[in-house]
Short mmCIF file of C-alpha atoms in Angstrom, two decimals:
data_model
loop_
_atom_site.label_atom_id
_atom_site.label_comp_id
_atom_site.label_asym_id
_atom_site.label_seq_id
_atom_site.Cartn_x
_atom_site.Cartn_y
_atom_site.Cartn_z
CA MET A 1344 -0.13 -0.17 0.24
CA SER A 1345 0.96 3.46 -0.81
CA LYS A 1346 1.64 6.25 1.32
CA LYS A 1347 -1.09 8.00 -0.59
CA SER A 1348 -3.15 5.45 -0.15
CA GLN A 1349 -2.61 4.60 3.20
CA VAL A 1350 -3.35 8.34 4.02
CA ILE A 1351 -6.40 7.84 2.46
CA PHE A 1352 -7.24 4.50 4.45
CA ALA A 1353 -6.20 6.50 7.97
CA CYS A 1354 -8.82 9.01 7.04
CA GLY A 1355 -11.65 6.94 6.61
CA LEU A 1356 -11.23 5.10 9.65
CA VAL A 1357 -10.61 9.17 10.98
CA VAL A 1358 -14.67 9.67 9.75
CA ILE A 1359 -15.97 6.49 11.24
CA ALA A 1360 -17.39 7.90 14.86
CA PRO A 1361 -19.19 11.10 13.36
CA GLN A 1362 -22.71 10.93 12.38
CA LEU A 1363 -23.32 8.82 9.32
CA PHE A 1364 -24.88 11.71 7.37
CA ALA A 1365 -23.00 15.28 9.04
CA GLY A 1366 -21.21 14.14 5.44
CA THR A 1367 -23.93 14.57 3.32
CA ASN A 1368 -24.66 17.66 5.32
CA TYR A 1369 -22.01 19.32 4.82
CA ALA A 1370 -21.35 18.60 1.12
CA GLN A 1371 -24.78 20.96 0.51
CA LEU A 1372 -23.61 23.71 2.76
CA GLN A 1373 -21.23 23.65 0.57
CA GLN A 1374 -22.84 24.37 -2.47
CA GLN A 1375 -25.03 26.59 -0.50
CA ALA A 1376 -22.04 28.66 -0.40
CA ILE A 1377 -21.07 28.69 -3.54
CA ALA A 1378 -23.97 29.20 -5.45
CA ASN A 1379 -24.35 32.05 -2.91
CA ASP A 1380 -21.48 34.00 -3.51
CA SER A 1381 -21.60 37.20 -5.72
CA VAL A 1382 -18.01 37.33 -6.38
CA LEU A 1383 -18.70 34.42 -8.70
CA LYS A 1384 -21.67 34.89 -10.31
CA SER A 1385 -20.18 37.60 -11.22
CA LEU A 1386 -17.36 35.94 -12.95
CA GLN A 1387 -20.05 33.38 -14.42
CA GLN A 1388 -21.67 36.43 -15.56
CA SER A 1389 -18.62 37.38 -18.04
CA GLN A 1390 -18.31 34.59 -19.61
CA GLN A 1391 -20.82 35.47 -22.22
CA ALA A 1392 -18.92 38.84 -22.45
CA TYR A 1393 -15.52 36.27 -23.55
CA ASP A 1394 -17.36 34.52 -25.28
CA VAL A 1395 -18.52 37.29 -26.91
CA ASN A 1396 -15.50 39.61 -27.68
CA GLN A 1397 -13.54 35.64 -29.32
CA LYS A 1398 -16.61 35.65 -32.11
CA TYR A 1399 -15.88 39.23 -32.64
CA ALA A 1400 -11.99 38.53 -32.35
CA GLY A 1401 -10.65 37.29 -35.65
CA ARG A 1402 -13.07 39.92 -37.58
CA MET A 1403 -11.50 41.99 -40.52
CA ASN A 1404 -12.58 45.34 -40.05
CA ASN A 1405 -14.86 47.28 -41.47
CA PRO A 1406 -14.60 48.48 -44.88
CA THR A 1407 -14.61 51.99 -45.53
CA PHE A 1408 -16.72 54.35 -48.27
CA ASN A 1409 -14.91 56.49 -50.13
CA VAL A 1410 -16.03 59.52 -51.70
CA GLU A 1411 -14.53 62.14 -54.19
CA LEU A 1412 -15.35 65.68 -55.90
CA ASP A 1413 -12.94 66.37 -58.21
CA ASN A 1414 -12.47 69.98 -60.40
CA LEU A 1415 -15.71 71.79 -59.03
CA GLY A 1416 -16.22 75.29 -60.28
CA ASN A 1417 -14.27 74.37 -63.21
CA SER A 1418 -16.02 72.55 -66.38
CA LYS A 1419 -15.71 75.76 -68.34
CA LEU A 1420 -11.69 74.94 -68.68
CA LYS A 1421 -10.84 73.27 -71.56
CA ASP A 1422 -7.98 71.44 -70.05
CA LEU A 1423 -10.45 69.99 -67.29
CA ASP A 1424 -12.65 67.27 -68.01
CA GLY A 1425 -14.83 69.15 -65.83
CA PRO A 1426 -16.39 68.33 -62.52
CA THR A 1427 -15.71 64.39 -61.64
CA ALA A 1428 -17.59 62.53 -58.47
CA PHE A 1429 -16.01 58.51 -57.40
CA MET A 1430 -17.68 56.86 -55.36
CA GLY A 1431 -15.92 53.07 -53.85
CA LEU A 1432 -15.22 50.98 -50.52
CA SER A 1433 -11.49 50.29 -48.85
CA GLN A 1434 -11.12 46.79 -47.61
CA GLU A 1435 -8.20 46.41 -45.66
CA ILE A 1436 -6.85 43.07 -46.49
CA PRO A 1437 -4.15 41.32 -43.56
CA LEU A 1438 -1.37 39.00 -45.21
CA ASN A 1439 -0.94 36.24 -42.59
CA ASN A 1440 -2.73 34.95 -40.24
CA LYS A 1441 -3.23 37.48 -37.75
CA LEU A 1442 -6.92 36.93 -37.28
CA ALA A 1443 -6.47 33.93 -36.18
CA LEU A 1444 -3.61 34.99 -33.68
CA ARG A 1445 -6.17 37.74 -32.65
CA LYS A 1446 -9.15 34.94 -32.32
CA GLN A 1447 -6.89 32.64 -30.55
CA LEU A 1448 -5.72 35.47 -28.31
CA ALA A 1449 -9.02 36.50 -26.89
CA GLY A 1450 -10.07 32.67 -26.40
CA LEU A 1451 -7.17 32.76 -23.33
CA GLN A 1452 -8.87 36.09 -21.96
CA GLY A 1453 -11.83 33.98 -21.97
CA ASN A 1454 -10.16 30.76 -20.18
CA ASN A 1455 -7.97 32.86 -17.83
CA ASN A 1456 -11.37 33.87 -16.44
CA GLN A 1457 -12.80 29.89 -16.25
CA PHE A 1458 -9.62 29.68 -14.31
CA GLU A 1459 -10.74 33.17 -11.77
CA ILE A 1460 -14.06 31.23 -12.15
CA THR A 1461 -12.09 27.54 -10.10
CA GLN A 1462 -10.03 29.62 -8.24
CA ARG A 1463 -12.92 31.22 -7.01
CA GLN A 1464 -15.00 27.67 -6.32
CA ALA A 1465 -11.81 26.69 -4.54
CA GLU A 1466 -11.55 29.09 -2.15
CA LEU A 1467 -15.38 29.67 -0.83
CA LYS A 1468 -13.91 25.16 0.02
CA ALA A 1469 -11.21 26.08 1.79
CA ASP A 1470 -12.61 28.72 3.32
CA PHE A 1471 -16.21 27.31 4.31
CA ARG A 1472 -13.78 24.04 5.33
CA ILE A 1473 -12.28 26.19 7.61
CA CYS A 1474 -14.67 28.59 9.01
CA MET A 1475 -16.84 25.03 9.72
CA SER A 1476 -13.78 23.23 11.48
CA ASN A 1477 -13.69 26.68 13.75
CA TRP A 1478 -17.18 25.49 15.04
CA TYR A 1479 -17.25 23.32 15.33
CA THR A 1480 -14.30 22.73 17.19
CA ALA A 1481 -14.79 25.08 19.60
CA SER A 1482 -18.08 22.97 20.27
CA GLN A 1483 -16.38 20.15 21.22
CA ARG A 1484 -15.00 22.26 23.34
CA ALA A 1485 -17.54 23.93 25.02
CA GLU A 1486 -18.73 20.25 25.44
CA ILE A 1487 -15.69 19.41 27.16
CA TYR A 1488 -15.46 22.65 28.94
CA ALA A 1489 -19.49 21.70 30.48
CA ALA A 1490 -18.01 18.00 31.63
CA GLU A 1491 -15.42 19.47 33.15
CA SER A 1492 -17.80 22.18 34.68
CA LYS A 1493 -20.36 19.65 36.38
CA LEU A 1494 -16.73 17.50 37.49
CA SER A 1495 -16.06 20.46 39.43
CA ALA A 1496 -19.94 21.60 40.90
CA ARG A 1497 -19.67 17.13 41.71
CA GLN A 1498 -16.40 17.67 44.30
CA ALA A 1499 -18.21 21.03 45.32
CA THR A 1500 -20.78 18.55 47.16
CA VAL A 1501 -18.38 16.11 48.29
CA LEU A 1502 -16.46 18.91 49.47
CA ASN A 1503 -19.06 20.43 51.47
CA GLU A 1504 -19.98 17.07 52.95
CA LYS A 1505 -16.80 16.15 53.70
CA LEU A 1506 -16.03 19.62 55.71
CA LYS A 1507 -19.50 20.10 57.88
CA TYR A 1508 -17.85 16.56 59.63
CA GLY A 1509 -14.16 18.37 59.63
CA ARG A 1510 -12.12 15.48 57.45
CA VAL A 1511 -11.14 18.48 54.08
CA ILE A 1512 -9.79 21.60 55.35
CA PRO A 1513 -11.97 24.61 54.17
CA SER A 1514 -9.16 26.08 51.54
CA ASP A 1515 -9.86 22.80 49.87
CA VAL A 1516 -12.64 24.21 49.75
CA GLN A 1517 -12.42 28.21 48.90
CA LEU A 1518 -9.49 26.95 45.79
CA ASN A 1519 -12.56 24.16 44.84
CA SER A 1520 -15.67 27.21 45.14
CA ALA A 1521 -12.60 28.67 42.54
CA LEU A 1522 -11.15 26.43 40.26
CA SER A 1523 -15.79 25.88 39.79
CA ALA A 1524 -15.97 29.41 39.33
CA GLU A 1525 -13.05 29.58 36.27
CA SER A 1526 -14.11 25.93 35.01
CA LYS A 1527 -17.72 27.87 35.01
CA LEU A 1528 -16.75 31.89 32.51
CA ARG A 1529 -14.75 29.28 30.51
CA TYR A 1530 -17.07 27.07 29.45
CA GLN A 1531 -20.01 29.94 29.01
CA ASN A 1532 -17.30 32.20 27.34
CA GLU A 1533 -16.22 29.24 25.35
CA LEU A 1534 -19.93 28.50 24.47
CA LYS A 1535 -19.68 32.70 23.05
CA LYS A 1536 -17.41 31.47 20.84
CA VAL A 1537 -19.58 28.94 19.79
CA GLN A 1538 -22.19 31.63 18.36
CA PHE A 1539 -19.20 33.53 17.35
CA GLN A 1540 -18.44 31.27 15.02
CA LYS A 1541 -21.65 30.38 13.56
CA ASN A 1542 -22.18 34.43 12.61
CA LEU A 1543 -19.34 34.11 10.47
CA CYS A 1544 -19.91 30.62 8.29
CA SER A 1545 -23.48 32.62 7.90
CA LYS A 1546 -21.31 34.37 6.13
CA PHE A 1547 -21.57 32.32 3.43
CA ALA A 1548 -24.39 30.20 3.95
CA PHE A 1549 -28.07 31.33 5.32
CA ASP A 1550 -29.41 28.07 6.15
CA LEU A 1551 -26.95 26.95 8.91
CA PRO A 1552 -27.64 24.67 10.93
CA ALA A 1553 -28.78 24.65 14.83
CA ASN A 1554 -25.48 22.94 16.12
CA ALA A 1555 -22.68 23.00 14.68
CA ILE A 1556 -21.97 19.46 12.20
CA ASP A 1557 -19.56 17.92 11.91
CA VAL A 1558 -16.39 18.42 8.91
CA PRO A 1559 -15.99 15.17 7.28
CA LEU A 1560 -11.60 14.44 7.32
CA THR A 1561 -11.53 13.26 3.15
CA ILE A 1562 -9.33 13.83 1.19
CA ASN A 1563 -7.66 12.80 -1.70
CA PHE A 1564 -3.91 13.37 -2.89
CA THR A 1565 -4.06 11.10 -6.63
CA ASP A 1566 -5.36 13.13 -9.78
CA LYS A 1567 -4.26 16.73 -8.49
CA VAL A 1568 -4.13 19.42 -10.29
CA SER A 1569 -2.50 22.63 -9.39
CA LEU A 1570 -4.11 25.47 -9.69
CA SER A 1571 -1.51 27.90 -9.39
CA GLU A 1572 0.56 25.35 -11.92
CA GLN A 1573 -2.80 25.15 -13.98
CA GLN A 1574 -2.44 29.64 -13.98
CA ALA A 1575 1.01 29.50 -15.08
CA LEU A 1576 0.48 27.61 -18.37
CA LEU A 1577 -2.56 30.05 -19.14
CA LYS A 1578 0.51 33.11 -19.09
CA LYS A 1579 2.45 30.91 -20.90
CA GLN A 1580 0.16 29.99 -24.27
CA GLN A 1581 -1.16 33.80 -23.76
CA ALA A 1582 2.65 35.02 -24.18
CA LYS A 1583 3.34 32.77 -26.49
CA THR A 1584 -0.16 33.66 -28.70
CA GLN A 1585 1.40 37.45 -27.63
CA PHE A 1586 4.79 36.84 -29.21
CA GLU A 1587 4.10 35.16 -32.53
CA LEU A 1588 1.74 37.63 -32.71
CA ALA A 1589 4.10 40.85 -32.70
CA LYS A 1590 5.61 39.30 -34.79
CA LYS A 1591 2.57 39.20 -37.21
CA GLU A 1592 1.26 42.28 -36.80
CA ALA A 1593 4.72 44.17 -37.96
CA VAL A 1594 3.61 43.11 -41.39
CA PRO A 1595 1.85 45.32 -42.05
CA ASP A 1596 -2.34 44.97 -44.19
CA ILE A 1597 -3.10 45.79 -47.35
CA THR A 1598 -5.79 48.27 -48.65
CA LEU A 1599 -7.73 47.35 -51.92
CA GLY A 1600 -10.00 49.38 -53.61
CA VAL A 1601 -12.84 49.69 -55.52
CA GLY A 1602 -15.18 52.20 -57.01
CA VAL A 1603 -16.57 54.42 -59.83
CA ARG A 1604 -16.50 58.13 -61.39
CA ASN A 1605 -18.44 59.48 -62.89
CA TYR A 1606 -17.15 62.41 -65.30
CA GLN A 1607 -20.04 64.97 -65.52
CA GLU A 1608 -19.13 66.85 -68.66
CA THR A 1609 -20.23 63.86 -71.01
CA ASP A 1610 -21.83 60.98 -68.23
CA ASP A 1611 -18.88 58.73 -68.53
CA LYS A 1612 -18.24 56.51 -65.88
CA VAL A 1613 -14.67 54.38 -65.29
CA PHE A 1614 -14.11 51.12 -63.30
CA LEU A 1615 -12.11 51.71 -60.69
CA VAL A 1616 -9.57 49.34 -58.51
CA SER A 1617 -6.68 50.33 -56.04
CA THR A 1618 -4.39 49.04 -53.78
CA SER A 1619 -1.94 49.91 -51.35
CA ILE A 1620 0.95 48.88 -49.66
CA PRO A 1621 2.52 49.87 -46.67
CA LEU A 1622 6.38 50.37 -46.32
CA SER A 1623 7.84 49.35 -43.47
CA ILE A 1624 10.68 51.49 -43.10
CA PHE A 1625 10.40 52.70 -39.28
CA ASN A 1626 9.83 48.93 -37.85
CA ARG A 1627 8.35 50.37 -34.89
CA ASN A 1628 6.94 46.54 -34.46
CA ASN A 1629 10.43 46.22 -33.21
CA GLY A 1630 9.81 47.36 -29.94
CA ASN A 1631 7.00 45.85 -29.17
CA ILE A 1632 7.95 42.08 -30.19
CA ALA A 1633 11.42 42.38 -28.64
CA LEU A 1634 8.93 43.58 -24.92
CA ALA A 1635 6.70 40.06 -26.29
CA GLN A 1636 10.01 37.66 -26.47
CA ALA A 1637 11.03 38.46 -23.39
CA GLN A 1638 7.01 38.22 -22.12
CA GLN A 1639 7.37 34.44 -23.38
CA THR A 1640 10.72 33.40 -21.99
CA ASN A 1641 9.28 34.75 -18.14
CA ALA A 1642 6.43 33.30 -18.22
CA GLU A 1643 8.25 29.82 -19.24
CA THR A 1644 10.98 30.14 -16.46
CA ARG A 1645 7.98 30.64 -14.10
CA SER A 1646 6.23 27.85 -15.29
CA ASP A 1647 7.95 25.69 -15.33
CA LEU A 1648 9.55 26.87 -11.50
CA ILE A 1649 6.19 26.71 -10.73
CA ASN A 1650 5.31 23.23 -11.69
CA ARG A 1651 8.33 21.08 -10.12
CA ASN A 1652 7.62 22.63 -6.71
CA SER A 1653 3.71 22.24 -7.23
CA LYS A 1654 4.66 18.47 -7.05
CA ILE A 1655 7.25 19.32 -3.57
CA GLU A 1656 4.38 21.28 -1.75
CA LEU A 1657 1.69 18.30 -2.79
CA ASP A 1658 4.29 16.04 -1.89
CA ASN A 1659 4.75 18.04 1.56
CA LYS A 1660 1.11 18.40 2.56
CA SER A 1661 0.77 14.42 2.14
CA ILE A 1662 3.66 13.94 4.39
CA GLU A 1663 2.14 16.77 6.96
CA VAL A 1664 -1.27 15.59 6.28
CA SER A 1665 -0.33 11.25 7.69
CA SER A 1666 1.34 13.02 10.48
CA LEU A 1667 -1.43 14.41 11.65
CA ILE A 1668 -3.37 10.85 11.24
CA ASP A 1669 -1.54 9.23 12.88
CA ALA A 1670 -1.10 11.25 16.24
CA ILE A 1671 -4.87 11.68 15.89
CA LYS A 1672 -5.47 8.11 15.61
CA GLN A 1673 -2.68 7.38 18.80
CA TYR A 1674 -5.23 9.65 20.33
CA ASP A 1675 -8.42 8.10 20.08
CA GLN A 1676 -6.79 4.65 20.94
CA SER A 1677 -5.05 5.36 23.25
CA VAL A 1678 -3.95 8.71 24.93
CA LEU A 1679 -7.68 9.33 25.19
CA PRO A 1680 -9.12 6.95 26.78
CA ALA A 1681 -5.93 6.23 29.14
CA THR A 1682 -6.69 9.88 31.00
CA LYS A 1683 -10.89 8.98 31.05
CA GLU A 1684 -9.89 5.69 33.14
CA SER A 1685 -6.76 7.46 35.15
CA LEU A 1686 -9.41 10.65 35.10
CA ARG A 1687 -12.32 7.70 37.10
CA ILE A 1688 -9.86 6.67 39.66
CA ALA A 1689 -8.59 10.00 40.42
CA GLU A 1690 -11.81 10.76 40.83
CA MET A 1691 -13.11 7.35 43.55
CA GLY A 1692 -10.00 7.95 45.22
CA TYR A 1693 -10.29 11.71 46.45
CA GLN A 1694 -13.81 10.98 47.88
CA ALA A 1695 -12.70 8.05 49.49
CA GLY A 1696 -9.40 10.26 50.69
CA LYS A 1697 -6.71 8.26 48.78
CA ILE A 1698 -4.84 11.08 47.29
CA SER A 1699 -5.47 14.81 47.62
CA LEU A 1700 -7.39 17.62 46.16
CA LEU A 1701 -3.93 19.30 44.34
CA GLU A 1702 -3.43 15.74 43.61
CA PHE A 1703 -7.04 15.07 41.73
CA ASN A 1704 -6.34 18.61 40.40
CA SER A 1705 -3.54 18.18 38.48
CA ILE A 1706 -4.84 14.96 37.03
CA LYS A 1707 -8.25 16.92 36.45
CA GLN A 1708 -5.79 19.21 34.60
CA VAL A 1709 -3.92 16.45 32.45
CA TRP A 1710 -7.27 15.42 30.78
CA LEU A 1711 -8.38 18.33 29.81
CA GLU A 1712 -5.66 18.73 28.13
CA LYS A 1713 -5.26 16.54 25.72
CA HIS A 1714 -9.16 16.28 24.88
CA LEU A 1715 -7.94 20.14 23.80
CA ALA A 1716 -4.83 18.56 22.32
CA ARG A 1717 -6.83 16.12 20.53
CA PHE A 1718 -9.04 19.13 18.63
CA ASP A 1719 -6.25 21.32 18.56
CA LEU A 1720 -4.43 18.09 16.12
CA TRP A 1721 -8.72 18.05 14.38
CA LEU A 1722 -8.39 22.09 13.19
CA ALA A 1723 -5.02 21.39 11.57
CA LEU A 1724 -6.33 18.29 9.79
CA GLN A 1725 -9.16 20.40 8.31
CA ASN A 1726 -5.90 23.22 8.11
CA GLN A 1727 -4.53 20.98 5.75
CA ILE A 1728 -7.33 19.79 4.27
CA ALA A 1729 -8.27 22.37 3.23
CA GLU A 1730 -4.72 24.29 1.84
CA VAL A 1731 -4.70 20.84 -0.32
CA GLU A 1732 -8.40 22.21 -0.89
CA ARG A 1733 -6.70 25.96 -2.34
CA ASN A 1734 -4.83 25.31 -4.78
CA TYR A 1735 -5.17 21.78 -6.08
CA VAL A 1736 -8.72 20.62 -7.80
CA THR A 1737 -9.20 17.12 -8.48
CA ASN A 1738 -9.88 17.45 -11.93
CA LEU A 1739 -10.29 21.54 -14.03
CA ASP A 1740 -12.86 20.78 -16.71
CA GLN A 1741 -15.32 19.53 -14.13
CA GLU A 1742 -14.75 22.24 -11.28
#
């Protein structure tokens, strides 16, 4: 089994505990967040404009209608033919495939907008995952603080009973009361954080559930397409097309004209055909060609670098995710059960007078810290998955 396959399998182990329908609910909320995004809607609407731009980009310039009037007022002079009138049309004709390159460049601009749509969707997925994960983590913290607060309340009851019979010193009662109040305050503040995180998530989706839902840990590192790699490729293609177009634009268009000249004295009509060919003397396009070539070289260099780095970064993400999953499995399988059992025994031991309040509180603190550490690991794993969602997609054409 490969390392990447192990990561996927391990993720499956982590998500056994949550409710089976949590993934479905999360997917529905994620789609709602994508559908509600105004920036994404604007990009999708603008795609029609890019399609229209590509449709007309490869067309020739409009023909020119020409009218000429000659020799007005000189009709009586013998050496002139009298007034004449000319009407005709002229059309610029390119001598190479610059029109096709213009159409191709317009198509690449549309591809850039389509890429921005895909990139925005990836950003929304990542940001939504982070927000929902923070909300769920805050809810889990609130639950563990609630359990701690109940535990402190039980100990307060035990201490008060012992105090009646002089089996405990008053300072222990005061200390436990202070710790109990602190625990209760911690729980109340965490409830505020839960509401705070829920309010943040309402920016993405309006129809949020009353309580936080588990966020699936599904991740697949195979067949990933790097968005930065795709962006670099688009820039490379655009720079290449611009360079080719700059060279073609250096060749001037010829102008063909047809028309009819009417001699008013004799009513003779003459059909005329004309052509004009600009001379490439000053080579004004050389600067554009040099600039386009430099941009193409830069785009190719960046594309090669990004292609290499994106693969390295994806491999590193796989390693980080695998390490976090292993740590979470260790907490779930050994650390948390051990602290739970240790706390249970410590509570019984304290009530029986076998251990001191200080020893009990130390064990309780370890139990609390290990649960909080497990939540931090889970949140760190979600952040890593979100980074993959932000920077990589499975298939660019299907996003």
